[in-house]
Short mmCIF file of C-alpha atoms in Angstrom, two decimals:
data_model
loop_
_atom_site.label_atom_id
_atom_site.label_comp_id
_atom_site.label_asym_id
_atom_site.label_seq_id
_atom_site.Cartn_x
_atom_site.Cartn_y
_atom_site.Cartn_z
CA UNK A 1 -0.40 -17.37 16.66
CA UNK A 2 0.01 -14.26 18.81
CA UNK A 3 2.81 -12.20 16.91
CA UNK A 4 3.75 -10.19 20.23
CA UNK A 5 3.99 -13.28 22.29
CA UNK A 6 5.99 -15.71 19.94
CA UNK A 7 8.37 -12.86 19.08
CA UNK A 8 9.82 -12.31 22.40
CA UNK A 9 10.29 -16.62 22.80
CA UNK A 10 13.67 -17.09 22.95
CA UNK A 11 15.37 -19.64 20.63
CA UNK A 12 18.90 -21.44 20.39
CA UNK A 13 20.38 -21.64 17.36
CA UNK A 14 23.84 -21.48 15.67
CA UNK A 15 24.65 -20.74 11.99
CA UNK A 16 27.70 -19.73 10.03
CA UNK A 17 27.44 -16.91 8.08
CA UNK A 18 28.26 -14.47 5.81
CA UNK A 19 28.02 -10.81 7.10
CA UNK A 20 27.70 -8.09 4.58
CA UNK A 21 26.78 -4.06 4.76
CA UNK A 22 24.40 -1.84 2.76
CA UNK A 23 24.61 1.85 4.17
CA UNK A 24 23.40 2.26 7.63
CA UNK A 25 22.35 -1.39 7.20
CA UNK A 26 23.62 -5.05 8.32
CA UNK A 27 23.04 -8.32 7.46
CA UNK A 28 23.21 -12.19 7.69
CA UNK A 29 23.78 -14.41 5.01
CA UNK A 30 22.66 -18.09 6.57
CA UNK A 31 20.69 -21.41 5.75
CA UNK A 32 17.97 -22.88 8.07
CA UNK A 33 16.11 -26.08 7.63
CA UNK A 34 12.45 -26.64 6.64
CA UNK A 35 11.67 -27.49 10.08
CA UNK A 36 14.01 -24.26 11.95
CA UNK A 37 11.88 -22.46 9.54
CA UNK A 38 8.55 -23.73 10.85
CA UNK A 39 9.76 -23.43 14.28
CA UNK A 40 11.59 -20.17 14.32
CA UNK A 41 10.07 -17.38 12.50
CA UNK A 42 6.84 -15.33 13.07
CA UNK A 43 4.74 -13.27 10.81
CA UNK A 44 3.65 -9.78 11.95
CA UNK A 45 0.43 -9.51 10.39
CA UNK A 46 -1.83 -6.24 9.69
CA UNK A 47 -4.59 -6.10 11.66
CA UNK A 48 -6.31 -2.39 11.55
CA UNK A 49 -8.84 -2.87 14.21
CA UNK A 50 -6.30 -3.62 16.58
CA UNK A 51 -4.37 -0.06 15.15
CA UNK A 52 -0.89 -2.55 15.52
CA UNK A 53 1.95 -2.06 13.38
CA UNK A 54 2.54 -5.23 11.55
CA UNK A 55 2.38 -4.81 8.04
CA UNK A 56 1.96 -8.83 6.39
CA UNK A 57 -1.13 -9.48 4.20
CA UNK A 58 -2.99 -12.13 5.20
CA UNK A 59 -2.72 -15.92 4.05
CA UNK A 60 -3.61 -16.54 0.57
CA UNK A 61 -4.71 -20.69 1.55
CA UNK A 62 -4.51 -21.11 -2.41
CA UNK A 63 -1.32 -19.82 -2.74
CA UNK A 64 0.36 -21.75 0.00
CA UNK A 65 -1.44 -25.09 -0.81
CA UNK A 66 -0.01 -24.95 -3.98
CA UNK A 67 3.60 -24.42 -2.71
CA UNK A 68 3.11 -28.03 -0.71
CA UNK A 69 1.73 -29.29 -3.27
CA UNK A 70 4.73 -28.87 -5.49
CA UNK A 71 6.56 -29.84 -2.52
CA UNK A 72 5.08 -33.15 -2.34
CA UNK A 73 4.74 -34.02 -5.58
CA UNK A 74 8.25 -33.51 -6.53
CA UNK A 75 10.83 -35.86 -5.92
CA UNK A 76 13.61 -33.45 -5.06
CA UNK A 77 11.76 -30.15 -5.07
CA UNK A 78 13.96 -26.90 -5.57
CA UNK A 79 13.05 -23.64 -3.63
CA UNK A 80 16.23 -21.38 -4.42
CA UNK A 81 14.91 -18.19 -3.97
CA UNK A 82 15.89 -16.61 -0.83
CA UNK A 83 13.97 -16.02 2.86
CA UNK A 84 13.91 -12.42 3.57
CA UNK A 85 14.13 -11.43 7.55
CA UNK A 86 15.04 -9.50 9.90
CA UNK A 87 15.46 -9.02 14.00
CA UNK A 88 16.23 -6.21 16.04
CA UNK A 89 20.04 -6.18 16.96
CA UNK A 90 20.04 -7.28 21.07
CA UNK A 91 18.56 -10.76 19.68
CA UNK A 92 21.50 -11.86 17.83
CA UNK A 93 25.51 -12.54 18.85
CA UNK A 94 28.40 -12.87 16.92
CA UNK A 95 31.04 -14.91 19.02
CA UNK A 96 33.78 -17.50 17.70
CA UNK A 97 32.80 -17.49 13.96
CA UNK A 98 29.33 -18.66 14.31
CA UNK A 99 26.23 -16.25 14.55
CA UNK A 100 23.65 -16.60 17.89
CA UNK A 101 20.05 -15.91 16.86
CA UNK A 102 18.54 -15.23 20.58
CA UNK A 103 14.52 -15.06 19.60
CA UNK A 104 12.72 -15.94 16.61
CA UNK A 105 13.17 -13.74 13.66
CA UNK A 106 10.14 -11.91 11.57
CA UNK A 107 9.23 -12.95 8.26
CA UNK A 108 9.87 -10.15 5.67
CA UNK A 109 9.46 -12.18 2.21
CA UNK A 110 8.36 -15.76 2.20
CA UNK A 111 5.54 -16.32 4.31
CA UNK A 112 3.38 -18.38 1.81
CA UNK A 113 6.80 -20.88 1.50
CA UNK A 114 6.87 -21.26 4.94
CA UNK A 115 3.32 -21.79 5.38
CA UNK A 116 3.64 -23.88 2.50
CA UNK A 117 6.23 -25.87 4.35
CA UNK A 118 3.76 -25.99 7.74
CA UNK A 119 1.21 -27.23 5.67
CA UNK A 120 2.53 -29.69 3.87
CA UNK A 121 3.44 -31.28 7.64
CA UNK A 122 -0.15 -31.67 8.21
CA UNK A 123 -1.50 -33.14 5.69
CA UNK A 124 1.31 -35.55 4.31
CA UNK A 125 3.83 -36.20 7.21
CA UNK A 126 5.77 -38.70 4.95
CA UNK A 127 6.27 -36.08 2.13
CA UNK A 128 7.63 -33.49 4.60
CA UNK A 129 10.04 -35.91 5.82
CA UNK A 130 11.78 -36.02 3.07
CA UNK A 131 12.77 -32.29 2.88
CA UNK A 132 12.49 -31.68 6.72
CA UNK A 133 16.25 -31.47 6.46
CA UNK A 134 16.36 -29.29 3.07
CA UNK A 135 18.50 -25.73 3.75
CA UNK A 136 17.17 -22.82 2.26
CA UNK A 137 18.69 -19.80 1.86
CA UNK A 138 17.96 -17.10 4.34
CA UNK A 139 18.87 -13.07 4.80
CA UNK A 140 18.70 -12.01 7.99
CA UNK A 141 18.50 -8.44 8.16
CA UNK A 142 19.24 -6.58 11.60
CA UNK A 143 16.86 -3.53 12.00
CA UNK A 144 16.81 -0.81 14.75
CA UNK A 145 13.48 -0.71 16.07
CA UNK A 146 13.79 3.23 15.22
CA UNK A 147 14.63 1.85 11.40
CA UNK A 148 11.37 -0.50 11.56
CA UNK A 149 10.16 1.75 8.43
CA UNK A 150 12.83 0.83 5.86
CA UNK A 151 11.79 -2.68 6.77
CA UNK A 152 8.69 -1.90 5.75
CA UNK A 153 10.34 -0.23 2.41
CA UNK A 154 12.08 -2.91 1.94
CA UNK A 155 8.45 -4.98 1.94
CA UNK A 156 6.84 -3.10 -0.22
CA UNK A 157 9.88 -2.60 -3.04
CA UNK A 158 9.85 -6.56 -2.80
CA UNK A 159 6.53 -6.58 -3.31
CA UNK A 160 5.47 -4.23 -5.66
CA UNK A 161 8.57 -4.80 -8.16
CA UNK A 162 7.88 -7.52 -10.54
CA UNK A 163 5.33 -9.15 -8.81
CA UNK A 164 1.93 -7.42 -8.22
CA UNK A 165 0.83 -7.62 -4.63
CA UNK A 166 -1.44 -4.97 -2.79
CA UNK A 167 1.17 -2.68 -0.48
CA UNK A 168 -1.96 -0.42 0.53
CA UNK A 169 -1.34 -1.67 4.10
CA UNK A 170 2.27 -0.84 4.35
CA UNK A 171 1.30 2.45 3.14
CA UNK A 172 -0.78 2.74 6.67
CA UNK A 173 1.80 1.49 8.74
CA UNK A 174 4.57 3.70 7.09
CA UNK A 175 2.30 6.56 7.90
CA UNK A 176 2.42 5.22 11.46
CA UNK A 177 5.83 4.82 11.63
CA UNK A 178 6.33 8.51 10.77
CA UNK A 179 3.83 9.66 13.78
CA UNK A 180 6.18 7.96 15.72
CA UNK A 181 9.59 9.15 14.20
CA UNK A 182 8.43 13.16 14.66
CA UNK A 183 7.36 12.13 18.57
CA UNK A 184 10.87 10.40 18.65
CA UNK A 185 13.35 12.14 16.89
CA UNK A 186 12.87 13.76 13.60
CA UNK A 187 11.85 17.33 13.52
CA UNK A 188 11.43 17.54 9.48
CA UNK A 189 10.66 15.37 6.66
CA UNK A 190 12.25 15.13 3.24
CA UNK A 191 9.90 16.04 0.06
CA UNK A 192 8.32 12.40 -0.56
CA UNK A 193 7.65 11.37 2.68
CA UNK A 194 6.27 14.69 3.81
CA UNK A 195 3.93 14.45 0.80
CA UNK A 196 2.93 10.47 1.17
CA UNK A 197 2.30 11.66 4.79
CA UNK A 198 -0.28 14.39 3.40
CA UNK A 199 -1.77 11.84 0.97
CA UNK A 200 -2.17 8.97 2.92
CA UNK A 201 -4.09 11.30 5.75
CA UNK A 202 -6.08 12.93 3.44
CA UNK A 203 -7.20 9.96 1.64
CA UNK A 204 -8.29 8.05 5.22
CA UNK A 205 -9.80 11.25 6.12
CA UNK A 206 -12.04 10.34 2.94
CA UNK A 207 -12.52 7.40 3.95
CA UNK A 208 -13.95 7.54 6.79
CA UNK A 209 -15.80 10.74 6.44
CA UNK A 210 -20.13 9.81 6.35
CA UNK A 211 -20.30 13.28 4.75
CA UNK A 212 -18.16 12.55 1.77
CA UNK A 213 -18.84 10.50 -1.44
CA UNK A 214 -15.80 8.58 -0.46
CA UNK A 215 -16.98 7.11 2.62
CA UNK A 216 -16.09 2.88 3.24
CA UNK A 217 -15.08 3.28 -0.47
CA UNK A 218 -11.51 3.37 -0.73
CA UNK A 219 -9.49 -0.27 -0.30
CA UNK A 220 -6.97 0.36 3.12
CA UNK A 221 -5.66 -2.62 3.77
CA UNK A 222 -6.63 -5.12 0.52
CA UNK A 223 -8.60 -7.31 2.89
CA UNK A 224 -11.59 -9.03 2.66
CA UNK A 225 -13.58 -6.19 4.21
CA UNK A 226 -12.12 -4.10 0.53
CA UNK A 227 -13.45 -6.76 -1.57
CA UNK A 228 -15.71 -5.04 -4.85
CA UNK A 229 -14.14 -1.33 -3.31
CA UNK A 230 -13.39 0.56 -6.41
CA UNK A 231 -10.13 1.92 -5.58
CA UNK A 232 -6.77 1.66 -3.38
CA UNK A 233 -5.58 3.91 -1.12
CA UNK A 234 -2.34 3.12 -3.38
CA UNK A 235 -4.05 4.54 -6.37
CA UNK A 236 -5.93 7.71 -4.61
CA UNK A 237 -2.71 8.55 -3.39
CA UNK A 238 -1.35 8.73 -6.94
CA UNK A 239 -3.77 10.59 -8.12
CA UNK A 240 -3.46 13.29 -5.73
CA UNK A 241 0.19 13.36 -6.33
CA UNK A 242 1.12 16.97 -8.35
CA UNK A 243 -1.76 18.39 -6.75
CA UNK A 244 -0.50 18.29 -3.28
CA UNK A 245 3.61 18.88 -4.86
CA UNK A 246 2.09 21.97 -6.51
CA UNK A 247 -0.12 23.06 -3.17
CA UNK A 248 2.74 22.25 -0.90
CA UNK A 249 5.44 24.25 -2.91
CA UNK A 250 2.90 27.00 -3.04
CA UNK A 251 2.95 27.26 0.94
CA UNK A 252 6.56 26.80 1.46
CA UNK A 253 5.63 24.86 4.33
CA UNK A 254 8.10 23.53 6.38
CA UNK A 255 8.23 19.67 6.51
CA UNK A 256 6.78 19.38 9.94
CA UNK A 257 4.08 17.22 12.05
CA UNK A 258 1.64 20.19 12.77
CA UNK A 259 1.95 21.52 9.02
CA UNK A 260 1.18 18.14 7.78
CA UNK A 261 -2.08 18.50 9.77
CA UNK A 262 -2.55 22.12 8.61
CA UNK A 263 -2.40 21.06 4.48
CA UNK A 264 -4.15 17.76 5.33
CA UNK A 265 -7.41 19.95 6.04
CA UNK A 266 -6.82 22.43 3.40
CA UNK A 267 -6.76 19.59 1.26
CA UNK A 268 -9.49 17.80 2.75
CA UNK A 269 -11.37 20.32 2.14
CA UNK A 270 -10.74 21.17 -1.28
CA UNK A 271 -11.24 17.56 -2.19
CA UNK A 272 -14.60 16.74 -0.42
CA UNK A 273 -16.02 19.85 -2.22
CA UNK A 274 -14.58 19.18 -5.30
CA UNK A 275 -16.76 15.69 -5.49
CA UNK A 276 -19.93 17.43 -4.51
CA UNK A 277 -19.73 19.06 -7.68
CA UNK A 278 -18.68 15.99 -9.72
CA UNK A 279 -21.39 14.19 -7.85
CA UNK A 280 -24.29 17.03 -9.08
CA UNK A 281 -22.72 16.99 -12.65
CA UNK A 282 -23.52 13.32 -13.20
CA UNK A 283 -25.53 12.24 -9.79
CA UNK A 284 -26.65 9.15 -11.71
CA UNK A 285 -22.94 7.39 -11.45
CA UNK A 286 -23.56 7.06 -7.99
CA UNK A 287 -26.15 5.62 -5.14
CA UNK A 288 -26.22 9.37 -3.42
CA UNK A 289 -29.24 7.82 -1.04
CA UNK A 290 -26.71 4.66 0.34
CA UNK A 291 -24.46 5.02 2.99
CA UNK A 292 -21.60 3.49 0.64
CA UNK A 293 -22.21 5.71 -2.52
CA UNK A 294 -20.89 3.63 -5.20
CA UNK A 295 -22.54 2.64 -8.19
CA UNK A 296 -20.61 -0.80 -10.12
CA UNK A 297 -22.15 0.52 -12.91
CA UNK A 298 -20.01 3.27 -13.70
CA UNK A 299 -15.92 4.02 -13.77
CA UNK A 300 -16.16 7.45 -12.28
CA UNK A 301 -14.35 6.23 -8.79
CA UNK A 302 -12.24 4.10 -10.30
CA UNK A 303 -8.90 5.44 -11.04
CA UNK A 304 -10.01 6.06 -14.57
CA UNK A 305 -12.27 9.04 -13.26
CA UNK A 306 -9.96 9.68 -10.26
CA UNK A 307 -7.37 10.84 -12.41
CA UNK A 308 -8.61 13.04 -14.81
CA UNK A 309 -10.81 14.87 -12.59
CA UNK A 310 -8.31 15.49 -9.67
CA UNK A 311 -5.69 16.46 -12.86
CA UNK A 312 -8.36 19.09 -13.34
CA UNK A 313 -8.77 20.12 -10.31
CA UNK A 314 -4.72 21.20 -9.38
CA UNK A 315 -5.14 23.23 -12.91
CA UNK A 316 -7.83 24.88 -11.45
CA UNK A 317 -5.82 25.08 -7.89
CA UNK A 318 -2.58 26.76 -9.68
CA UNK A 319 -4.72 29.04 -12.64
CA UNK A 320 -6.26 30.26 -9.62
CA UNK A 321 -3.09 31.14 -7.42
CA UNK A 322 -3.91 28.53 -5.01
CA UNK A 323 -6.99 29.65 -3.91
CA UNK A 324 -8.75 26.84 -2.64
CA UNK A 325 -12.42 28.59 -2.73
CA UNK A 326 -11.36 30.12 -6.43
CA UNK A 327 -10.17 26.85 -7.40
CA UNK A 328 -13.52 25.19 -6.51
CA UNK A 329 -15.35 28.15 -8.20
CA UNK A 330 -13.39 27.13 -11.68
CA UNK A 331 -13.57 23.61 -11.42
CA UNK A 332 -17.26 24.19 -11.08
CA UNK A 333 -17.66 25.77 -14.05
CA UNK A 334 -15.30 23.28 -16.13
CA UNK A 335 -17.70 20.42 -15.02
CA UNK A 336 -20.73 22.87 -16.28
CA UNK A 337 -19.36 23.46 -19.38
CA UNK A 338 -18.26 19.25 -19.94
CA UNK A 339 -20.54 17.87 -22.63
CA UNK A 340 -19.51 14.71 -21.03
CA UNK A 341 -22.59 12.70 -20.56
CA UNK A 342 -23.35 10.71 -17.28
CA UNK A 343 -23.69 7.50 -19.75
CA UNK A 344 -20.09 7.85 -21.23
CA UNK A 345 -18.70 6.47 -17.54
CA UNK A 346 -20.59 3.67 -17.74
CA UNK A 347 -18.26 0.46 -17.65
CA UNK A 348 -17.85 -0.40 -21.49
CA UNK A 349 -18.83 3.32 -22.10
CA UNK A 350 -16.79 5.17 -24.49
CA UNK A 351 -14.18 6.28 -21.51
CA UNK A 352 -13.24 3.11 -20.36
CA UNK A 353 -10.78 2.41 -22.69
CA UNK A 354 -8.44 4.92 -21.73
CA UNK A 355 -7.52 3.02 -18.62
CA UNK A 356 -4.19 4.32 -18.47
CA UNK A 357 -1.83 7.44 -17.64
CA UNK A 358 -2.03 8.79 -21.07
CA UNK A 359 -5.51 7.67 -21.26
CA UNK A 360 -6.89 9.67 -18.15
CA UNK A 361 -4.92 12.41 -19.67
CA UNK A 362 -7.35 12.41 -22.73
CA UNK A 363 -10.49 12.16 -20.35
CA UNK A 364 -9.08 15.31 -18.73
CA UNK A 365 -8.80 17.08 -22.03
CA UNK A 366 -12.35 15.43 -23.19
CA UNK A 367 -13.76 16.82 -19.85
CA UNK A 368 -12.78 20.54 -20.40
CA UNK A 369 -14.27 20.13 -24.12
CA UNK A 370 -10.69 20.38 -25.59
CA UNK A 371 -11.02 17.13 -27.74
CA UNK A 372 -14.01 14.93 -28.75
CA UNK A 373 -13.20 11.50 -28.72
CA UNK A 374 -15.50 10.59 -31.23
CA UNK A 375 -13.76 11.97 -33.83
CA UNK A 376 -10.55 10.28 -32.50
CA UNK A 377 -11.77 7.11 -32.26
CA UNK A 378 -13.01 7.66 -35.78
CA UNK A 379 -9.42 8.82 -36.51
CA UNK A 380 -7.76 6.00 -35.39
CA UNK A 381 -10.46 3.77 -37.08
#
């Protein structure tokens, strides 16, 4: 299905509703069928080659086929939770107590049910009759195109609260979103997006450097093309966290499109370098002669050695007054000083057990010879 070509296809339906506010925000309260479902809503998916802005993971076929298959096996199947959706406001009409939905509406939350739904038309027609009719509950939200990124938000919080499910993409697109809010009409950005912003640039920067350890390494999008990548964008992000609040607060930068470019190669710098010395401390946890430097063997670019090491590094950063070049100098000779042996980040090595945020704490402190985690395993035995 073309996304930009069933969007704009007009539609006719009416539905009562309920209409209720949330800030700046409106929205729909309303019930459409199995088969309105099916025939009215479109999902906008990510697709990074094509640089678009939809933000929907991919089909999971498992995860749908199992939805129809509780459909049809169930005599009177139940499906209470909500639809999420939304539509910009021009396609939708409130006149004489009914609400006019103009052109199919975008799935926010519920793709797999509808899919579910879809597919359970194909392959048992007789078993979809019997809930063609069935109402489920829908929210229809009604988003400014200029608000598309607290749809987005409103994605990822549904799908990262409660329910695990990779929101690396939306991450991209909310970076996109904020190119095009500074060309369109924000001038400054408040603390968190401003720092996502520098993250998220830095970390594709990393990505798709050749000269960098990083390079084709880091998951973007949780597609198949990130399958056996040892960490997320998500993750990287998170790890780089205080470093950038600390180096940002440092600059008293304003929160502004060209100083996000400014920091981003500061940063990008400071980062890149800082892995040329991890990677001639212990050269053996990775395939330094492969284009993708990797090695499964070992934990060291896996959040558990993310962490710790880029912890280390904004100590060294503020010890050294935010000196990038004095900070590399330090963190140098931290790493030359570690008695940490390439072995111990081998996966089911002595560090991988402290796959946590209080774990890569300890690997920090175990790193700059401040504990030995021999004698606290030996503790705790």
């Amino acid at each position: 299905m073309d996304y930009e070509k069933e969007i704009e296809r007009n539609i006719d339906l009416e539905k009562h509703y309920v209409k209720i506010n949330q800030g700046k925000f409106w929205m729909y309260f309303i019930s459409f069928t199995s088969e309105e479902l099916i025939q009215n809503t479109a999902v906008h998916y990510f697709k990074p080659e094509e640089d678009n802005t939809g933000y929907q993971r991919q089909l999971i076929t498992n995860h749908y086929r199992k939805i129809a298959k509780f459909m049809e096996s169930e005599s009177e199947p139940i499906m209470p939770p909500a639809i999420l959706t939304a539509t910009d406001p021009e396609n939708v009409l409130e006149e004489q107590g009914v609400l006019k939905i103009l052109k199919v509406i975008r799935v926010v939350d519920g793709q797999h049910r509808i899919q579910g739904l879809r597919y359970l038309k194909q392959i048992n027609k007789d078993a979809y009759e019997n809930i063609a009719n069935y109402e489920f509950p829908v929210i229809l939200m009604v988003i400014n195109k200029d608000q598309k990124i607290h749809e987005i938000n409103t994605f990822i919080n549904m799908n990262s609260k409660g329910k695990k499910v990779s929101t690396d993409l939306a991450i991209l697109l909310r970076d996109r979103i904020r190119e095009e809010e500074f060309k369109d009409r924000v001038a400054y950005l408040d603390d968190n997006d401003f720092e996502e912003a520098i993250a998220t640039r830095v970390v594709k920067k990393l990505n798709e450097s050749r000269n960098t350890i990083w390079f084709d390494t880091i998951k973007m999008a949780a597609g198949e093309d990130d399958k056996g990548k040892p960490i997320s964008i998500n993750a990287f992000n998170q790890s780089l966290k205080e470093l950038i609040k600390q180096y940002v607060n440092s600059s008293s930068a304003e929160r502004t499109f060209d100083q996000i470019n400014i920091i981003v190669e500061d940063l990008f710098y400071l980062i890149a370098s800082a892995w040329e010395i991890v990677v001639k401390k212990w050269k053996h946890c990775f395939n330094i002669d492969k284009p993708n430097k990797q090695n499964e063997l070992y934990n060291i670019q896996k959040g558990i050695g993310v962490y710790p090491i880029h912890q280390i590094l904004a100590e060294c950063m503020i010890v050294n007054d935010y000196s990038l070049d004095d900070a590399l100098k330090d963190f140098q000779i931290v790493l030359k000083k570690s008695h940490v042996e390439y072995t111990e980040w081998k996966i089911g090595g002595i560090l991988s057990s402290y796959n946590s945020k209080a774990g890569f704490k300890t690997i920090a402190l175990y790193i700059k010879n401040e504990i030995d985690l021999y004698k606290v395993i030996n503790q705790d035995i």
